[in-house]
PDB file of C-alpha atoms in Angstrom:
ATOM      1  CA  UNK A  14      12.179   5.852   7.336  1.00  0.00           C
ATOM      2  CA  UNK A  15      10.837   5.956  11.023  1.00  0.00           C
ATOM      3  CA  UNK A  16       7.316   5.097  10.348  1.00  0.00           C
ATOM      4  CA  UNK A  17       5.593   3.136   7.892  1.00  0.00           C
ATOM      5  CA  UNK A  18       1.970   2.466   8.714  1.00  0.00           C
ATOM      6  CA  UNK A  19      -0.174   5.307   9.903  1.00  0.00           C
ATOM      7  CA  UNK A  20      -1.052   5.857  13.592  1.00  0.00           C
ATOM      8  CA  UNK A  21      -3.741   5.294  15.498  1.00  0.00           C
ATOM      9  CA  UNK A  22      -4.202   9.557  15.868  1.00  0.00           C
ATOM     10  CA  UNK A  23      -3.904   9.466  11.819  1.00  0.00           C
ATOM     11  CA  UNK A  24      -6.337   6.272  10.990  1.00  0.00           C
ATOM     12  CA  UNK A  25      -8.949   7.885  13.340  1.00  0.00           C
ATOM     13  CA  UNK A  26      -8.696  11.051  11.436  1.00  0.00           C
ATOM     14  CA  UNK A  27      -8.213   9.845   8.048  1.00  0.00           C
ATOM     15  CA  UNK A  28     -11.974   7.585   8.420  1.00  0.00           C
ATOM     16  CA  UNK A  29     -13.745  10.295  10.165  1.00  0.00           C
ATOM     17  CA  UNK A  30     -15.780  12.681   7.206  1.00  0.00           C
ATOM     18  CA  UNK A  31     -16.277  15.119   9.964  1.00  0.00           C
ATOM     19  CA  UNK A  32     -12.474  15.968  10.501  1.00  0.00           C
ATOM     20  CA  UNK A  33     -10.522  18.020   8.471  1.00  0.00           C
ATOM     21  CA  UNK A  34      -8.000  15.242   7.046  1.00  0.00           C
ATOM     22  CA  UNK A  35     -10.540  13.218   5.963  1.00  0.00           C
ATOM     23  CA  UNK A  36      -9.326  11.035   3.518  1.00  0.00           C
ATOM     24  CA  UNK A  37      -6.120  13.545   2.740  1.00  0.00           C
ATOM     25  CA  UNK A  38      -3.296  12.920   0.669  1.00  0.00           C
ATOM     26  CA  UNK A  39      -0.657  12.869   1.167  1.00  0.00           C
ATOM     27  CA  UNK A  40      -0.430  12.440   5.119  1.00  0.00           C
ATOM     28  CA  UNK A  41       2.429  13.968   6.665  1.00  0.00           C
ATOM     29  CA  UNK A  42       2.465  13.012  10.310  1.00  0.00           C
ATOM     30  CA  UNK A  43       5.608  13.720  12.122  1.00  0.00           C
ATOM     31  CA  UNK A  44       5.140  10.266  14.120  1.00  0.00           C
ATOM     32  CA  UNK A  45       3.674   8.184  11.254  1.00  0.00           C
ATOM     33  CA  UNK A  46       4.860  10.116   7.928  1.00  0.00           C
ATOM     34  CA  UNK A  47       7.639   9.833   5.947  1.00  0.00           C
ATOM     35  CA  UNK A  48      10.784  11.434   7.561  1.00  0.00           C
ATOM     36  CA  UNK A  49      12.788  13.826   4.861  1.00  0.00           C
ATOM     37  CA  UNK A  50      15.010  16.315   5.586  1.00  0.00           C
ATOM     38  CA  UNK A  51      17.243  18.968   3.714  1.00  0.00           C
ATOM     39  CA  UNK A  52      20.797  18.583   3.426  1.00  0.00           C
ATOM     40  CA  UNK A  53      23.361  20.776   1.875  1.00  0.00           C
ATOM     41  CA  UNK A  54      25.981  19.157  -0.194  1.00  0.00           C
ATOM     42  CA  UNK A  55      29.352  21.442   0.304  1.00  0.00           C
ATOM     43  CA  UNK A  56      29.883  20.562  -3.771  1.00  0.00           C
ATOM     44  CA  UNK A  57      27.027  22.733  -4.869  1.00  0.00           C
ATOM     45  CA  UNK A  58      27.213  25.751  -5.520  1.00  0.00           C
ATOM     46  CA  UNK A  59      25.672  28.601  -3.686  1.00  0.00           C
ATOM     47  CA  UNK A  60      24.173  29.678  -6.882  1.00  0.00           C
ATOM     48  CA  UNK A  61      22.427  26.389  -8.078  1.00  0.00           C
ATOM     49  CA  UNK A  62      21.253  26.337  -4.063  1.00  0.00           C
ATOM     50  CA  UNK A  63      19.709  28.530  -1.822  1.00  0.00           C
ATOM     51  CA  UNK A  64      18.241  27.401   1.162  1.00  0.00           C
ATOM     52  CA  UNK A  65      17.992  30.974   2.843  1.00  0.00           C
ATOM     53  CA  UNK A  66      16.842  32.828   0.396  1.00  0.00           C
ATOM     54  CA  UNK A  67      13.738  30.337  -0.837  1.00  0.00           C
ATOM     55  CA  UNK A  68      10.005  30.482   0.010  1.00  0.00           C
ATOM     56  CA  UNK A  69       7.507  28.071   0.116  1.00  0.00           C
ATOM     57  CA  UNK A  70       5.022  27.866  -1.927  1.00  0.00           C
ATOM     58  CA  UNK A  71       1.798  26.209  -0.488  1.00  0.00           C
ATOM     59  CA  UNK A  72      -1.129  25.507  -2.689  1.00  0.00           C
ATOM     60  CA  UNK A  73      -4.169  23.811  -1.241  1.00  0.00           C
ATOM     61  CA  UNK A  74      -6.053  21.217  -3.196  1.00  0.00           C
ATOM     62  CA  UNK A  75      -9.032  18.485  -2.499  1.00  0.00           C
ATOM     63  CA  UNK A  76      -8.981  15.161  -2.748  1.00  0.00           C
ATOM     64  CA  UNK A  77     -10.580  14.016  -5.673  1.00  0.00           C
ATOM     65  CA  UNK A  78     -12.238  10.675  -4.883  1.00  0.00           C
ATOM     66  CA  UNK A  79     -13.213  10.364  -9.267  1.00  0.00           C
ATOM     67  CA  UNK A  80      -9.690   8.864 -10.034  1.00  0.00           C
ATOM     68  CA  UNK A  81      -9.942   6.218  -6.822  1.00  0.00           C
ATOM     69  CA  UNK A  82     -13.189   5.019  -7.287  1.00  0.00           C
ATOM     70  CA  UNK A  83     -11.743   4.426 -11.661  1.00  0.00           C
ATOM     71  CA  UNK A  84      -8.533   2.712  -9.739  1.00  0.00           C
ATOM     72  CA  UNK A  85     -11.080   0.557  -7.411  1.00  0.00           C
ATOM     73  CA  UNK A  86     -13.333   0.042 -10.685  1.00  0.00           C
ATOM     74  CA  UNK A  87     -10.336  -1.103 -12.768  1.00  0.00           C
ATOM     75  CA  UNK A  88      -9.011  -3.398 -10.426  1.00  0.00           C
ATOM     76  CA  UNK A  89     -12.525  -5.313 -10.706  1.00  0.00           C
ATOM     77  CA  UNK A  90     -12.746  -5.226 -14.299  1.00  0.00           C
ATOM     78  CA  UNK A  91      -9.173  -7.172 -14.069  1.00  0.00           C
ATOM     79  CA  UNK A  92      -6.998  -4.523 -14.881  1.00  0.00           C
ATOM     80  CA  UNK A  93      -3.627  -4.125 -13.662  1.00  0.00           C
ATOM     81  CA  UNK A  94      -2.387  -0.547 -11.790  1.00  0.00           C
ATOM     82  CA  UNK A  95       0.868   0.555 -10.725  1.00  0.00           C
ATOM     83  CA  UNK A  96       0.704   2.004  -7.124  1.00  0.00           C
ATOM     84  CA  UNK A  97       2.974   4.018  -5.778  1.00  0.00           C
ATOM     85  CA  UNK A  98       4.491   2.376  -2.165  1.00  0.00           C
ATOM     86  CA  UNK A  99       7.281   4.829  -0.224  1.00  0.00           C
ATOM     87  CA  UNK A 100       9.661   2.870  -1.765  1.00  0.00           C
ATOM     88  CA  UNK A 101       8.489   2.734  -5.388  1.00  0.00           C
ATOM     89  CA  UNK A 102       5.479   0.784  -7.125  1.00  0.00           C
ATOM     90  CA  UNK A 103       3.373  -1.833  -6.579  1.00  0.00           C
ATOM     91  CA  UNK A 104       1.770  -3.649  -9.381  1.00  0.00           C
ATOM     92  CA  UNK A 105      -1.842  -4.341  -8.352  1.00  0.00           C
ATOM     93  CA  UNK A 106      -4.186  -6.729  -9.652  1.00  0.00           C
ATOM     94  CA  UNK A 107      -7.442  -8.517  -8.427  1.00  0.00           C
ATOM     95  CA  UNK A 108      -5.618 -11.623  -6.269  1.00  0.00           C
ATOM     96  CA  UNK A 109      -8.924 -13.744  -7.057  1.00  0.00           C
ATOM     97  CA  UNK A 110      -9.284 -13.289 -11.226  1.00  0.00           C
ATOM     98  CA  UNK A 111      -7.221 -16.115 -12.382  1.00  0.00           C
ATOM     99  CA  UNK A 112      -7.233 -14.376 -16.197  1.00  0.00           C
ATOM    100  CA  UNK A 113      -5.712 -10.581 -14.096  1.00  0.00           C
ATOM    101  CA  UNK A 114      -3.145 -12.918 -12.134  1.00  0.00           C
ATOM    102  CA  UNK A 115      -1.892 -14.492 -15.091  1.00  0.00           C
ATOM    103  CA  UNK A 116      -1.721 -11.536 -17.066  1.00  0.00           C
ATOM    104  CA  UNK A 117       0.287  -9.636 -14.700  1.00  0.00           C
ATOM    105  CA  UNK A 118       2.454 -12.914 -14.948  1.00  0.00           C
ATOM    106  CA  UNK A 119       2.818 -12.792 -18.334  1.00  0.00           C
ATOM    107  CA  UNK A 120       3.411  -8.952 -18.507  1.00  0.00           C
ATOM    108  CA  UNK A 121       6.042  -9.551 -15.596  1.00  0.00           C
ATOM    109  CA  UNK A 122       7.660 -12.536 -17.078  1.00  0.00           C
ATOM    110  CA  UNK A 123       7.491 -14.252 -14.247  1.00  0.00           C
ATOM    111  CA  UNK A 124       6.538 -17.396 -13.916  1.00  0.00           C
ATOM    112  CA  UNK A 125       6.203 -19.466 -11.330  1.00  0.00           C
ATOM    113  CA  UNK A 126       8.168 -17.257  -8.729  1.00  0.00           C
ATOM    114  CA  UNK A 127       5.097 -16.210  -6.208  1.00  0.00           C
ATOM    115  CA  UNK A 128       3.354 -12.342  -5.817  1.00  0.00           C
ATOM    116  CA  UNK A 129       2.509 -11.097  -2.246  1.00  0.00           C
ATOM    117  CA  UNK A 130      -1.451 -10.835  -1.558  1.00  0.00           C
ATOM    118  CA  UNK A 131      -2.009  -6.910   0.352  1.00  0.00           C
ATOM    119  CA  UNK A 132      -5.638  -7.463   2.042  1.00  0.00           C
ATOM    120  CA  UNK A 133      -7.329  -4.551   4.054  1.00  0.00           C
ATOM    121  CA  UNK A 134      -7.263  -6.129   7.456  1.00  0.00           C
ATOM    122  CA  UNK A 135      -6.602  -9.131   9.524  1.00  0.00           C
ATOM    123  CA  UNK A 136     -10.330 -10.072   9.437  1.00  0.00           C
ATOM    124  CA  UNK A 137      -9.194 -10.440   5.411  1.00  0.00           C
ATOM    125  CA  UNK A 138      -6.104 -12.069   6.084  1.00  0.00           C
ATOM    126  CA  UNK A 139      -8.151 -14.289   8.173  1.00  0.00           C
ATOM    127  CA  UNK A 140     -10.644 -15.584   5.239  1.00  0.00           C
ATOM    128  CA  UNK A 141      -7.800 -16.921   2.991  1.00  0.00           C
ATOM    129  CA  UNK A 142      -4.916 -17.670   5.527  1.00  0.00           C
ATOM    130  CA  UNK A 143      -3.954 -19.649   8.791  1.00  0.00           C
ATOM    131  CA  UNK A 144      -2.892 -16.512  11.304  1.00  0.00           C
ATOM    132  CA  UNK A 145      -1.541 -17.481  14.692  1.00  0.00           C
ATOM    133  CA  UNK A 146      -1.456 -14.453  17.439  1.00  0.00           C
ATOM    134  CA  UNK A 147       1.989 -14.299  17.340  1.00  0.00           C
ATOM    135  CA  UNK A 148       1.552 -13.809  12.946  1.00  0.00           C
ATOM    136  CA  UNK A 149      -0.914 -11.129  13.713  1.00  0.00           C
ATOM    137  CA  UNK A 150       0.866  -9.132  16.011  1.00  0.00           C
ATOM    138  CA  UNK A 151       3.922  -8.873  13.673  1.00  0.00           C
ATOM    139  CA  UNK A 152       1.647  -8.480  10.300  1.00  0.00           C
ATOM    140  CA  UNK A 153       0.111  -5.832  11.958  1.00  0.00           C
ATOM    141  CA  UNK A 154       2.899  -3.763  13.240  1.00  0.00           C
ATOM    142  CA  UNK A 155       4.327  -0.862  12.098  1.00  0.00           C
ATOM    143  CA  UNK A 156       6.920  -2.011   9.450  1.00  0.00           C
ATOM    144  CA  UNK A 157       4.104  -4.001   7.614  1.00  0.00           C
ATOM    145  CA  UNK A 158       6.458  -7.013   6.295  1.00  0.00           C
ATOM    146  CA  UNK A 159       5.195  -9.719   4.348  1.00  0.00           C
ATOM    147  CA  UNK A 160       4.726 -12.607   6.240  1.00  0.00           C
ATOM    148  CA  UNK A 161       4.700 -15.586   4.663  1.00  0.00           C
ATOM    149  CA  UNK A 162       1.251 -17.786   6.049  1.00  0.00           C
ATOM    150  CA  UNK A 163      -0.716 -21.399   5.375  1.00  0.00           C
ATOM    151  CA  UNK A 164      -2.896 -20.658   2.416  1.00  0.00           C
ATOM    152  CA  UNK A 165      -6.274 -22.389   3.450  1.00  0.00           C
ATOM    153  CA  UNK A 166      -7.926 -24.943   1.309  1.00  0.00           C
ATOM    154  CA  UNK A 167     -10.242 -23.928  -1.023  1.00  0.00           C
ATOM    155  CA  UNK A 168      -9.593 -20.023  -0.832  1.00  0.00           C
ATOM    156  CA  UNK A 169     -10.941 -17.403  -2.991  1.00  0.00           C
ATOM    157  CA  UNK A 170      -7.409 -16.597  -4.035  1.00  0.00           C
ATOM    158  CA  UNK A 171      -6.282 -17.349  -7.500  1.00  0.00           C
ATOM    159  CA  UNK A 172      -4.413 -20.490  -7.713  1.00  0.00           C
ATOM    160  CA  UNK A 173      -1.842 -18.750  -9.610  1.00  0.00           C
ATOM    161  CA  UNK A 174      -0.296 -16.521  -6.883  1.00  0.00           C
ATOM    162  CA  UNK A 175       1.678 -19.031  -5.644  1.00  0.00           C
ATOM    163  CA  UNK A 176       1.999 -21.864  -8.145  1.00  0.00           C
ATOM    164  CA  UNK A 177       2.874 -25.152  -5.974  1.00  0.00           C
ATOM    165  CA  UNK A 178       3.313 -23.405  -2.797  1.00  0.00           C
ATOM    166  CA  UNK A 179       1.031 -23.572   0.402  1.00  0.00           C
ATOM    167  CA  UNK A 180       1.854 -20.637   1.861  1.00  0.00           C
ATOM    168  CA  UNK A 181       1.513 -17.057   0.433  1.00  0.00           C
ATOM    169  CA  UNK A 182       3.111 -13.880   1.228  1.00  0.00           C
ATOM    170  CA  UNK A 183       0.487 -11.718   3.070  1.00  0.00           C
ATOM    171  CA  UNK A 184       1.000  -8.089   3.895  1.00  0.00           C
ATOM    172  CA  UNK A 185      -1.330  -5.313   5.212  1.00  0.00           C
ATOM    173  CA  UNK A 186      -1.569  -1.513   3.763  1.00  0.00           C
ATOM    174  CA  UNK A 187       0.419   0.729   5.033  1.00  0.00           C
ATOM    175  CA  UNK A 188      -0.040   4.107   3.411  1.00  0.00           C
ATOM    176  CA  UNK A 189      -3.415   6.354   3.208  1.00  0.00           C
ATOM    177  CA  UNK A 190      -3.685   4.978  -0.607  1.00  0.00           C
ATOM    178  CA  UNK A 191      -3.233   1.740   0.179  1.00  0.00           C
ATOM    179  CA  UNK A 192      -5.581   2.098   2.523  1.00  0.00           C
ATOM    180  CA  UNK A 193      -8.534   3.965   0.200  1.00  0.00           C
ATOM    181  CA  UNK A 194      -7.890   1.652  -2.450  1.00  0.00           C
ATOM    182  CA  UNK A 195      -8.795  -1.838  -0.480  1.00  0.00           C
ATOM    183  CA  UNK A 196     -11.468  -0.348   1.279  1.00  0.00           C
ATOM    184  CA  UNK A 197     -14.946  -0.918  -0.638  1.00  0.00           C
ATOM    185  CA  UNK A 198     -16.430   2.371  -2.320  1.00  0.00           C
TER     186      UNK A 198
END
């Protein structure tokens, strides 16, 4: 995919109430969107497939903030929620309940091998984590990686992201739901 994150253009939109795609879903930026295309396979056959002859149907909806705001809710309750990345899921939990991190542990079967820790901002990043310039710049760029950074002493953080590690992976959000669901209601 040629973008991950969203734009600048796309971020100013999507937190403005004023402007049209406030808070849309999905977001379908040709710089910042995901990139999909058609392709006809010569095996099908023209039957089963019809590129020419098909419409497209376009419905308009809302955005329904009621099943964010129980994601958001559920998340501080302890809960766990699957979250759907451009590449597949996340499993989400509260990174500072001890009692949700172990859970999701014990529901994973995993261990001791350590989560990743998605925070809203660098400002975040910056309250549990050592982040040199040269950490930001990459954690912030488009492809969002996990980077892996110095946990500080005595963060909020469970202890049982990491078991026995000091550092912890750290990435930012980088779709609109990401996004929505980090930011406070």
């Amino acid at each position: 995919m040629a973008g991950f994150t969203m734009c600048a253009d796309c971020q100013a939109e999507y937190e403005n109430p004023l402007n049209r795609r406030f808070h849309a879903q999905p977001n379908a930026c040709p710089v910042c969107g995901p990139h999909i295309w058609l392709e006809l396979n010569s095996n099908l056959q023209p039957s089963t497939f019809n590129v020419e002859g098909s419409t497209l149907n376009v419905q308009r909806s809302t955005f329904n903030l009621q099943p964010l705001e129980a994601a958001q809710q559920f998340l501080a309750e302890g809960r766990i929620l699957a979250v759907k990345g451009l590449g597949g899921f996340h499993l989400a939990c509260d990174a500072a309940s001890d009692e949700a991190v172990q859970t999701l542990r014990q529901r994973k079967g995993r261990v001791d091998k350590p989560f990743a820790v998605m925070a809203l901002d660098v400002a975040t990043v910056r309250q549990f984590a050592e982040l040199s310039a040269e950490e930001e710049t990459l954690l912030s760029s488009k492809e969002r990686p996990i980077l892996l950074l110095r946990q500080k002493p005595g963060s909020l953080l469970s202890q049982f992201i990491a078991p026995g590690n000091n550092s912890i992976g750290v990435m930012l959000p980088y779709t609109p739901l990401h996004y929505l669901l980090l930011t406070p209601p």
